Short mmCIF file of C-alpha atoms and ligand atoms in Angstrom, two decimals:
data_model
loop_
_atom_site.label_atom_id
_atom_site.label_comp_id
_atom_site.label_asym_id
_atom_site.label_seq_id
_atom_site.Cartn_x
_atom_site.Cartn_y
_atom_site.Cartn_z
CA MET A 108 75.05 -0.19 -54.79
CA SER A 109 74.58 -2.02 -51.47
CA THR A 110 72.85 0.30 -48.97
CA VAL A 111 71.74 3.83 -49.87
CA VAL A 112 69.83 6.23 -47.64
CA VAL A 113 67.73 8.85 -49.43
CA ILE A 114 66.77 11.85 -47.32
CA GLY A 115 65.17 15.25 -47.83
CA ALA A 116 67.73 18.06 -47.62
CA GLN A 117 65.19 20.88 -47.13
CA TRP A 118 61.72 21.11 -45.54
CA GLY A 119 60.24 18.03 -47.20
CA ASP A 120 58.55 17.51 -50.58
CA GLU A 121 61.91 17.55 -52.36
CA GLY A 122 60.99 14.74 -54.73
CA LYS A 123 62.43 11.86 -52.71
CA GLY A 124 59.78 9.54 -54.16
CA LYS A 125 61.14 10.06 -57.64
CA VAL A 126 64.76 9.51 -56.59
CA THR A 127 63.86 6.42 -54.55
CA ASP A 128 61.82 5.06 -57.41
CA PHE A 129 64.76 5.59 -59.72
CA LEU A 130 67.18 3.81 -57.37
CA ALA A 131 64.63 1.10 -56.65
CA GLU A 132 64.97 -0.14 -60.19
CA LYS A 133 68.30 -1.74 -59.20
CA ALA A 134 67.39 -2.45 -55.59
CA ASP A 135 66.25 -5.69 -53.98
CA MET A 136 64.62 -4.01 -51.03
CA VAL A 137 63.14 -0.58 -50.20
CA VAL A 138 62.72 0.40 -46.55
CA ARG A 139 60.59 3.24 -45.20
CA TYR A 140 62.01 3.98 -41.76
CA MET A 141 60.28 6.98 -40.14
CA GLY A 142 57.32 9.36 -40.24
CA GLY A 143 53.79 8.37 -41.08
CA ASN A 144 51.00 9.40 -43.38
CA ASN A 145 52.04 13.03 -42.97
CA ALA A 146 54.27 12.22 -45.94
CA GLY A 147 53.08 11.95 -49.49
CA HIS A 148 55.10 10.57 -52.35
CA THR A 149 54.01 11.01 -55.91
CA VAL A 150 55.52 8.70 -58.49
CA VAL A 151 54.68 8.90 -62.17
CA VAL A 152 55.20 5.70 -64.15
CA GLU A 153 54.51 6.11 -67.83
CA ASP A 154 51.15 7.89 -67.74
CA ARG A 155 50.03 6.65 -64.38
CA GLU A 156 50.37 8.70 -61.21
CA PHE A 157 50.64 6.95 -57.85
CA LYS A 158 50.27 8.85 -54.58
CA MET A 159 51.50 6.98 -51.54
CA HIS A 160 51.73 7.97 -47.91
CA LEU A 161 53.06 4.92 -46.11
CA ILE A 162 54.00 2.19 -48.54
CA PRO A 163 57.50 2.52 -50.04
CA SER A 164 57.36 3.49 -53.70
CA GLY A 165 59.38 0.35 -54.50
CA ILE A 166 56.06 -1.51 -54.38
CA LEU A 167 55.48 -0.39 -57.98
CA TYR A 168 58.09 -2.95 -59.04
CA PRO A 169 56.88 -6.55 -58.80
CA ASP A 170 60.12 -8.00 -57.44
CA LYS A 171 61.18 -5.67 -54.61
CA MET A 172 60.74 -6.44 -50.95
CA CYS A 173 59.16 -3.35 -49.32
CA ILE A 174 59.49 -2.73 -45.61
CA ILE A 175 57.71 -0.40 -43.21
CA GLY A 176 60.17 -0.23 -40.34
CA SER A 177 59.83 0.22 -36.59
CA GLY A 178 60.43 3.98 -36.78
CA VAL A 179 57.21 4.56 -38.72
CA VAL A 180 53.88 5.40 -37.07
CA ILE A 181 51.04 3.61 -38.83
CA ASP A 182 47.45 4.64 -39.29
CA PRO A 183 45.97 1.23 -40.19
CA ALA A 184 42.91 2.68 -41.94
CA VAL A 185 45.13 4.75 -44.23
CA LEU A 186 47.48 1.85 -44.87
CA LEU A 187 44.61 -0.49 -45.76
CA LYS A 188 43.14 2.08 -48.14
CA GLU A 189 46.50 2.46 -49.80
CA LEU A 190 46.86 -1.31 -50.14
CA GLU A 191 43.40 -1.57 -51.62
CA SER A 192 44.01 1.22 -54.09
CA LEU A 193 47.28 -0.35 -55.29
CA GLU A 194 45.68 -3.77 -55.69
CA LYS A 195 42.82 -2.16 -57.65
CA GLN A 196 45.37 -0.68 -60.02
CA GLY A 197 46.91 -4.10 -60.57
CA ILE A 198 49.94 -3.57 -58.30
CA SER A 199 50.69 -6.58 -56.10
CA THR A 200 51.32 -5.83 -52.43
CA ALA A 201 52.52 -9.35 -51.61
CA ASN A 202 56.06 -8.09 -51.02
CA LEU A 203 55.13 -5.67 -48.25
CA ARG A 204 56.34 -6.36 -44.71
CA ILE A 205 55.43 -4.32 -41.63
CA SER A 206 57.49 -4.12 -38.46
CA GLN A 207 55.99 -5.61 -35.32
CA ARG A 208 57.58 -2.72 -33.43
CA ALA A 209 56.07 0.17 -35.42
CA HIS A 210 53.63 2.26 -33.37
CA VAL A 211 49.96 2.60 -34.26
CA ILE A 212 48.05 5.85 -34.74
CA PHE A 213 44.61 5.87 -33.11
CA PRO A 214 41.69 8.30 -33.53
CA TYR A 215 42.62 10.01 -30.25
CA HIS A 216 45.98 10.94 -31.74
CA GLN A 217 44.30 12.75 -34.61
CA LYS A 218 41.86 14.48 -32.26
CA LEU A 219 44.67 15.60 -29.96
CA ASP A 220 46.67 16.86 -32.96
CA GLN A 221 43.70 19.01 -34.02
CA VAL A 222 42.79 20.43 -30.61
CA GLU A 223 46.45 21.15 -29.77
CA GLU A 224 46.84 23.10 -33.00
CA GLU A 225 43.63 25.03 -32.28
CA ARG A 226 44.83 25.82 -28.78
CA LYS A 227 48.11 27.20 -30.08
CA GLY A 228 46.26 29.71 -32.29
CA ASN A 229 48.78 32.02 -33.95
CA ASN A 230 51.62 29.87 -32.70
CA LYS A 231 50.32 26.74 -34.36
CA ILE A 232 52.86 24.50 -36.10
CA GLY A 233 50.71 23.88 -39.14
CA THR A 234 50.80 20.11 -38.70
CA THR A 235 49.12 17.76 -41.15
CA CYS A 236 46.66 16.88 -38.32
CA ARG A 237 47.20 13.18 -38.99
CA GLY A 238 48.03 12.42 -35.34
CA ILE A 239 51.74 12.04 -35.99
CA GLY A 240 52.99 14.22 -33.09
CA PRO A 241 50.68 12.67 -30.45
CA ALA A 242 51.55 9.13 -31.62
CA TYR A 243 55.28 9.78 -31.24
CA THR A 244 54.56 11.50 -27.92
CA ASP A 245 52.88 8.31 -26.65
CA LYS A 246 55.82 6.27 -27.92
CA SER A 247 58.26 8.42 -25.89
CA ALA A 248 55.91 8.44 -22.90
CA ARG A 249 55.89 4.63 -23.05
CA VAL A 250 52.13 4.34 -23.39
CA GLY A 251 52.01 3.77 -27.15
CA ILE A 252 50.53 0.68 -28.76
CA ARG A 253 52.73 -1.18 -31.25
CA VAL A 254 51.66 -3.32 -34.17
CA ILE A 255 52.59 -6.47 -32.21
CA ASP A 256 50.27 -5.32 -29.40
CA LEU A 257 47.48 -4.57 -31.85
CA LEU A 258 47.71 -8.16 -33.13
CA ASP A 259 47.57 -9.62 -29.64
CA ALA A 260 43.87 -10.34 -29.08
CA GLU A 261 44.43 -10.88 -25.34
CA GLU A 262 46.52 -7.80 -24.59
CA PHE A 263 45.12 -5.24 -27.00
CA PRO A 264 41.69 -4.51 -25.41
CA ALA A 265 43.20 -3.58 -22.05
CA LEU A 266 45.93 -1.43 -23.61
CA LEU A 267 43.38 0.40 -25.71
CA GLU A 268 40.99 0.84 -22.82
CA ALA A 269 43.66 2.43 -20.63
CA ASN A 270 44.66 4.79 -23.42
CA ILE A 271 41.11 5.77 -24.36
CA LYS A 272 40.32 6.43 -20.70
CA SER A 273 43.21 8.84 -20.23
CA LYS A 274 42.84 10.47 -23.65
CA ASN A 275 39.10 10.97 -23.14
CA GLN A 276 39.84 12.69 -19.89
CA ILE A 277 42.17 15.12 -21.68
CA LEU A 278 39.79 15.62 -24.60
CA THR A 279 36.76 16.35 -22.43
CA GLU A 280 38.24 18.02 -19.35
CA VAL A 281 41.08 20.04 -20.89
CA TYR A 282 39.67 20.74 -24.33
CA ASN A 283 35.92 20.57 -23.70
CA GLY A 284 35.68 18.15 -26.60
CA LYS A 285 33.83 14.89 -27.22
CA SER A 286 35.01 11.58 -25.88
CA LEU A 287 35.74 8.55 -28.06
CA ASP A 288 33.73 5.36 -27.87
CA TYR A 289 35.95 2.51 -26.69
CA GLY A 290 33.78 -0.26 -28.17
CA GLU A 291 33.70 1.34 -31.61
CA VAL A 292 37.47 1.93 -31.74
CA LEU A 293 38.12 -1.59 -30.44
CA ASN A 294 35.94 -3.17 -33.13
CA ASN A 295 37.45 -1.14 -35.94
CA PHE A 296 41.01 -1.87 -34.88
CA LYS A 297 40.35 -5.59 -34.36
CA GLY A 298 39.30 -5.62 -38.02
CA TYR A 299 42.42 -3.72 -39.10
CA ALA A 300 44.58 -6.15 -37.13
CA GLU A 301 43.22 -9.13 -39.02
CA ALA A 302 43.61 -7.42 -42.39
CA LEU A 303 47.23 -6.48 -41.68
CA ARG A 304 48.36 -9.62 -39.85
CA LYS A 305 49.78 -11.35 -42.93
CA TYR A 306 52.21 -8.49 -43.59
CA VAL A 307 53.63 -8.25 -40.06
CA CYS A 308 56.98 -9.70 -38.95
CA ASP A 309 60.32 -8.79 -37.36
CA THR A 310 61.52 -6.65 -40.24
CA SER A 311 64.93 -5.96 -38.68
CA ILE A 312 65.81 -9.61 -39.34
CA LEU A 313 64.82 -9.29 -42.99
CA VAL A 314 66.83 -6.10 -43.49
CA ASN A 315 69.92 -7.46 -41.74
CA ASP A 316 69.74 -10.70 -43.74
CA ALA A 317 69.53 -8.67 -46.94
CA VAL A 318 72.57 -6.64 -45.85
CA GLN A 319 74.49 -9.85 -45.07
CA GLN A 320 73.68 -11.20 -48.51
CA GLY A 321 74.99 -8.02 -50.14
CA GLN A 322 71.60 -7.10 -51.55
CA ASN A 323 70.92 -3.60 -52.80
CA ILE A 324 68.78 -1.72 -50.30
CA VAL A 325 67.28 1.76 -50.49
CA PHE A 326 66.26 3.43 -47.23
CA GLU A 327 63.54 5.91 -48.09
CA GLY A 328 63.35 8.94 -45.81
CA ALA A 329 60.27 11.11 -45.38
CA GLN A 330 59.93 14.84 -44.68
CA GLY A 331 63.22 16.79 -44.65
CA THR A 332 66.28 17.69 -42.59
CA LEU A 333 64.86 21.05 -41.47
CA LEU A 334 61.80 19.26 -40.06
CA ASP A 335 63.98 17.00 -37.87
CA LEU A 336 63.09 16.96 -34.18
CA ASP A 337 66.74 17.50 -33.18
CA HIS A 338 68.15 19.46 -36.10
CA GLY A 339 65.20 21.25 -37.68
CA THR A 340 63.59 24.63 -37.04
CA TYR A 341 62.24 23.52 -33.65
CA PRO A 342 59.40 23.69 -32.64
CA TYR A 343 58.24 24.01 -36.27
CA VAL A 344 59.26 20.45 -37.02
CA THR A 345 57.73 17.01 -37.23
CA SER A 346 57.97 14.64 -34.25
CA SER A 347 60.46 12.20 -35.73
CA HIS A 348 63.83 12.19 -37.46
CA PRO A 349 63.93 12.76 -41.21
CA THR A 350 67.75 12.81 -41.08
CA ALA A 351 69.96 9.95 -42.27
CA ALA A 352 70.92 8.64 -38.83
CA ALA A 353 67.30 7.62 -38.26
CA ALA A 354 67.58 5.00 -41.00
CA CYS A 355 69.50 2.79 -38.58
CA LEU A 356 67.01 3.11 -35.73
CA GLY A 357 63.94 2.93 -37.89
CA ALA A 358 65.10 -0.09 -39.86
CA GLY A 359 66.86 -1.93 -37.05
CA ILE A 360 70.40 -2.00 -38.47
CA GLY A 361 73.71 -0.67 -37.18
CA PRO A 362 75.45 2.47 -38.54
CA THR A 363 78.25 0.33 -39.97
CA ARG A 364 75.75 -1.05 -42.46
CA ILE A 365 75.08 2.22 -44.27
CA GLY A 366 76.97 2.57 -47.54
CA ARG A 367 75.90 5.90 -48.98
CA VAL A 368 73.66 8.85 -48.22
CA ILE A 369 71.94 10.96 -50.87
CA GLY A 370 70.20 14.23 -50.06
CA VAL A 371 67.37 15.34 -52.30
CA ALA A 372 66.76 19.06 -52.77
CA LYS A 373 64.68 21.04 -55.19
CA ALA A 374 66.44 23.55 -57.45
CA TYR A 375 64.55 26.08 -55.29
CA THR A 376 62.98 25.72 -51.83
CA THR A 377 59.46 25.04 -50.54
CA ARG A 378 57.88 24.67 -47.14
CA VAL A 379 54.37 23.78 -45.93
CA GLY A 380 53.14 24.73 -42.50
CA GLU A 381 54.42 27.49 -40.26
CA GLY A 382 57.96 28.39 -39.23
CA PRO A 383 60.95 30.32 -40.52
CA PHE A 384 61.94 30.22 -44.19
CA PRO A 385 64.64 32.82 -44.93
CA THR A 386 64.55 32.68 -48.75
CA GLU A 387 60.73 32.70 -49.02
CA LEU A 388 59.36 34.76 -51.91
CA ASN A 389 56.07 36.51 -51.13
CA ASP A 390 55.90 37.99 -54.61
CA ASP A 391 55.09 37.19 -58.23
CA THR A 392 58.21 35.02 -58.63
CA GLY A 393 57.14 32.90 -55.65
CA ALA A 394 53.65 32.58 -57.14
CA LEU A 395 55.11 31.66 -60.52
CA ILE A 396 57.30 28.92 -59.00
CA ARG A 397 54.24 27.58 -57.14
CA LYS A 398 52.23 27.50 -60.35
CA GLN A 399 54.95 26.05 -62.58
CA GLY A 400 56.05 23.55 -59.96
CA GLY A 401 52.51 22.50 -58.97
CA GLU A 402 53.51 23.26 -55.40
CA TYR A 403 50.52 22.02 -53.45
CA GLY A 404 50.81 19.43 -50.66
CA THR A 405 50.27 15.77 -51.63
CA THR A 406 48.77 15.03 -48.21
CA THR A 407 46.79 18.14 -47.31
CA GLY A 408 46.54 20.01 -50.63
CA ARG A 409 47.86 23.15 -48.94
CA PRO A 410 49.73 25.64 -51.19
CA ARG A 411 53.44 25.37 -50.48
CA ARG A 412 55.48 28.45 -49.62
CA CYS A 413 58.15 28.93 -52.32
CA GLY A 414 61.57 30.59 -52.40
CA TRP A 415 65.10 30.49 -53.78
CA TYR A 416 67.62 27.70 -53.22
CA ASP A 417 69.18 28.20 -49.81
CA GLY A 418 72.87 27.27 -49.76
CA VAL A 419 73.06 27.65 -45.97
CA VAL A 420 70.36 24.99 -45.65
CA GLY A 421 72.15 22.89 -48.28
CA ARG A 422 75.44 23.05 -46.38
CA TYR A 423 73.68 22.23 -43.13
CA ALA A 424 71.98 19.20 -44.68
CA VAL A 425 75.32 17.97 -46.03
CA ARG A 426 76.82 18.22 -42.54
CA ILE A 427 73.96 16.75 -40.51
CA ASN A 428 73.39 13.82 -42.86
CA GLY A 429 76.96 13.25 -44.03
CA LEU A 430 75.73 13.51 -47.61
CA ASP A 431 77.79 11.83 -50.30
CA TYR A 432 75.68 13.31 -53.06
CA LEU A 433 72.91 15.77 -53.72
CA ALA A 434 70.05 15.02 -56.10
CA ILE A 435 68.56 18.24 -57.49
CA THR A 436 64.96 17.93 -58.61
CA LYS A 437 62.55 20.13 -60.58
CA LEU A 438 65.20 22.16 -62.36
CA ASP A 439 62.74 22.54 -65.26
CA VAL A 440 60.44 24.63 -63.03
CA LEU A 441 62.94 27.51 -63.14
CA SER A 442 63.04 27.64 -66.96
CA GLY A 443 61.91 31.01 -68.25
CA LEU A 444 63.03 33.07 -65.28
CA GLU A 445 65.30 35.96 -66.32
CA THR A 446 67.42 35.66 -63.19
CA VAL A 447 67.84 32.82 -60.73
CA ARG A 448 69.29 33.30 -57.26
CA ILE A 449 71.15 31.19 -54.71
CA CYS A 450 71.42 32.20 -51.08
CA THR A 451 75.07 31.89 -50.01
CA GLY A 452 74.83 33.17 -46.44
CA TYR A 453 72.65 35.17 -44.07
CA ASN A 454 73.13 38.78 -43.08
CA TYR A 455 72.45 38.98 -39.36
CA ARG A 456 72.70 42.48 -37.89
CA GLY A 457 75.36 43.50 -40.42
CA GLU A 458 77.43 40.34 -40.18
CA VAL A 459 77.36 37.47 -42.65
CA ILE A 460 76.77 34.06 -41.07
CA ASN A 461 77.32 30.88 -43.03
CA GLU A 462 75.95 28.26 -40.66
CA PHE A 463 72.29 27.58 -39.98
CA PRO A 464 71.41 29.16 -36.60
CA ALA A 465 69.65 27.25 -33.83
CA SER A 466 67.79 30.29 -32.53
CA LEU A 467 64.54 31.06 -34.32
CA LYS A 468 64.88 34.65 -33.07
CA VAL A 469 68.17 34.95 -34.95
CA LEU A 470 66.80 33.09 -37.97
CA ASN A 471 63.82 35.43 -38.18
CA GLU A 472 66.17 38.40 -38.42
CA CYS A 473 68.41 36.80 -41.06
CA VAL A 474 68.38 38.42 -44.48
CA PRO A 475 69.61 36.16 -47.28
CA VAL A 476 72.74 37.14 -49.16
CA TYR A 477 72.19 36.20 -52.81
CA GLU A 478 74.29 35.43 -55.83
CA ASP A 479 72.43 36.13 -59.06
CA PHE A 480 72.70 34.06 -62.21
CA PRO A 481 71.27 34.60 -65.67
CA GLY A 482 68.36 32.21 -66.21
CA TRP A 483 67.57 30.11 -69.29
CA SER A 484 64.52 30.09 -71.48
CA GLU A 485 64.91 26.72 -73.19
CA ASP A 486 62.59 23.80 -72.45
CA ILE A 487 64.90 21.39 -70.60
CA THR A 488 62.38 18.62 -69.97
CA LYS A 489 63.87 16.51 -72.75
CA ALA A 490 67.47 16.82 -71.52
CA ARG A 491 68.91 13.40 -70.68
CA LYS A 492 72.58 14.26 -70.15
CA LEU A 493 74.37 17.21 -68.65
CA GLU A 494 75.48 18.49 -72.06
CA ASP A 495 71.82 18.81 -73.10
CA LEU A 496 71.31 21.54 -70.49
CA PRO A 497 71.86 25.23 -71.33
CA VAL A 498 75.18 26.52 -70.04
CA GLN A 499 73.34 28.86 -67.60
CA ALA A 500 71.58 25.89 -65.99
CA ARG A 501 74.86 24.01 -65.66
CA ARG A 502 76.54 27.03 -64.08
CA TYR A 503 73.64 27.30 -61.63
CA LEU A 504 73.96 23.62 -60.66
CA ASP A 505 77.74 23.88 -60.28
CA ARG A 506 77.31 26.73 -57.85
CA ILE A 507 74.62 24.86 -55.86
CA SER A 508 77.07 22.00 -55.50
CA GLU A 509 79.99 24.26 -54.55
CA ILE A 510 78.06 26.25 -51.95
CA SER A 511 76.37 23.22 -50.43
CA GLY A 512 79.56 21.18 -50.38
CA ALA A 513 78.52 17.96 -52.14
CA PRO A 514 78.63 16.71 -55.72
CA ILE A 515 75.39 16.35 -57.63
CA ALA A 516 74.57 12.81 -58.71
CA LEU A 517 71.13 13.23 -60.22
CA ILE A 518 69.15 16.06 -61.80
CA GLY A 519 65.38 15.97 -62.26
CA VAL A 520 63.96 17.78 -65.31
CA GLY A 521 60.37 16.55 -65.08
CA SER A 522 58.16 14.23 -63.06
CA ARG A 523 58.56 11.09 -65.19
CA ARG A 524 61.12 8.39 -64.48
CA ALA A 525 62.87 9.08 -67.78
CA GLN A 526 63.18 12.82 -67.10
CA THR A 527 66.35 12.35 -65.12
CA ILE A 528 70.01 13.16 -65.76
CA LEU A 529 72.55 11.00 -63.96
CA THR A 530 75.86 12.71 -63.31
CA ALA A 531 77.50 10.07 -61.13
CA ASP A 532 77.35 6.31 -60.86
CA LEU A 533 74.81 6.01 -58.06
CA TYR A 534 74.91 2.26 -58.04
CA ASN A 535 78.59 1.66 -57.34
P1 IMP B 789 53.29 16.81 -38.57
O1 IMP B 789 54.38 15.96 -39.09
O2 IMP B 789 51.95 16.51 -39.17
O3 IMP B 789 53.25 16.86 -37.08
O4 IMP B 789 53.60 18.32 -39.04
C1 IMP B 789 54.71 19.07 -38.54
C2 IMP B 789 55.31 19.96 -39.60
O5 IMP B 789 55.94 19.14 -40.61
C3 IMP B 789 54.29 20.82 -40.36
O6 IMP B 789 54.92 22.04 -40.72
C4 IMP B 789 54.00 20.02 -41.61
O7 IMP B 789 53.56 20.81 -42.67
C5 IMP B 789 55.38 19.45 -41.88
N1 IMP B 789 55.35 18.18 -42.65
C6 IMP B 789 55.01 16.95 -42.21
N2 IMP B 789 55.11 16.05 -43.17
C7 IMP B 789 55.54 16.71 -44.26
C8 IMP B 789 55.88 16.29 -45.59
O8 IMP B 789 55.82 15.12 -45.96
N3 IMP B 789 56.29 17.28 -46.42
C9 IMP B 789 56.41 18.57 -46.03
N4 IMP B 789 56.12 18.99 -44.81
C10 IMP B 789 55.69 18.07 -43.93
#
């Protein structure tokens, strides 16, 4: 298997946690390489449900090294809560390692996220308000505080003081808000530093050593291709790179070390937050998909917007990420629908376009061109091989693969580990 990158091929929430968890079974190491606690992965093992925001889902196996790489932004309070909750459930966290170079989210990042969203009013992005954007902004502005700085008892107070001073000025003078108390934040974060210290190291060395030794490594993406800062529906995106290329930066390895890239997509499409979504269904079918698919955010609980599978998005994700395979999740959610649809292109002012446009103005005018397929009424949650699926479902999957331009390696027919159909040898 060597090195596999798992990314979201839509707007996030595609079920990457399930696919990663599945691959992790044969992996030696699982690496989370970007994003922060804006992400939420739900993994169901037997009858137990685990919701994780920062820690790679590989932690559920006792023998996998789990890495939080330098591309991740870390809210220490959230991470510590997650560690505590896992330990309480009898899951050992001894195999977790955190990059010294990852940036830290502070309370001023969350505050700025909130007030910025409020200021934008109708043009708000619909962020998770977890401080992700402001933390990455500080990283780019070269005023961020990294984990290694947080652990440095001599350097940290001055770094924090300078940041709190400038952020308080913005919060009070620009936004008429309250200022943060330096002493309180300092004390809290000194405590977090001590609790996290034992997990922190130069994770790039660990990952490169594992590559050298030919170990099996899964790089676990967060969010999705259309939320990418460069390639997503800008500005309605997250502030990092959910695309495959980011695995190298966020883990500290070179591009020559990546063996395979798998894009995860739902058998339909969802989106949380604002921004364009051409195949969105604002009708009973959309509501039915939301209900059947339990489409509510893991992190914020917000109802997800639902729509048909978008082949233009699929094709775009294949191109931007160089996908070797697609993994199609939640096929069972579509059972019972009389007709299922796939968007094959967009009609823009009378012309059909096949490539995802950069302009939101154009995208907002795009009307999906659909191909209709007869649905299936059978319960497919017990299907374990392709032949167990109704012929209509297989035809639907074939067309998704054809239009998107990548073979399908894995099909999800339920949330449990076992409810998976493998259609290619993912491990070789
Ligand atoms: P932020 O990442 O909190 O700044 O939010 C920016 C946009 O990305 C918003 O539309 C969020 O709803 C969306 N977003 C962030 N993380 C996720 C995720 O894990 N799944 C789906 N959408 C996400």
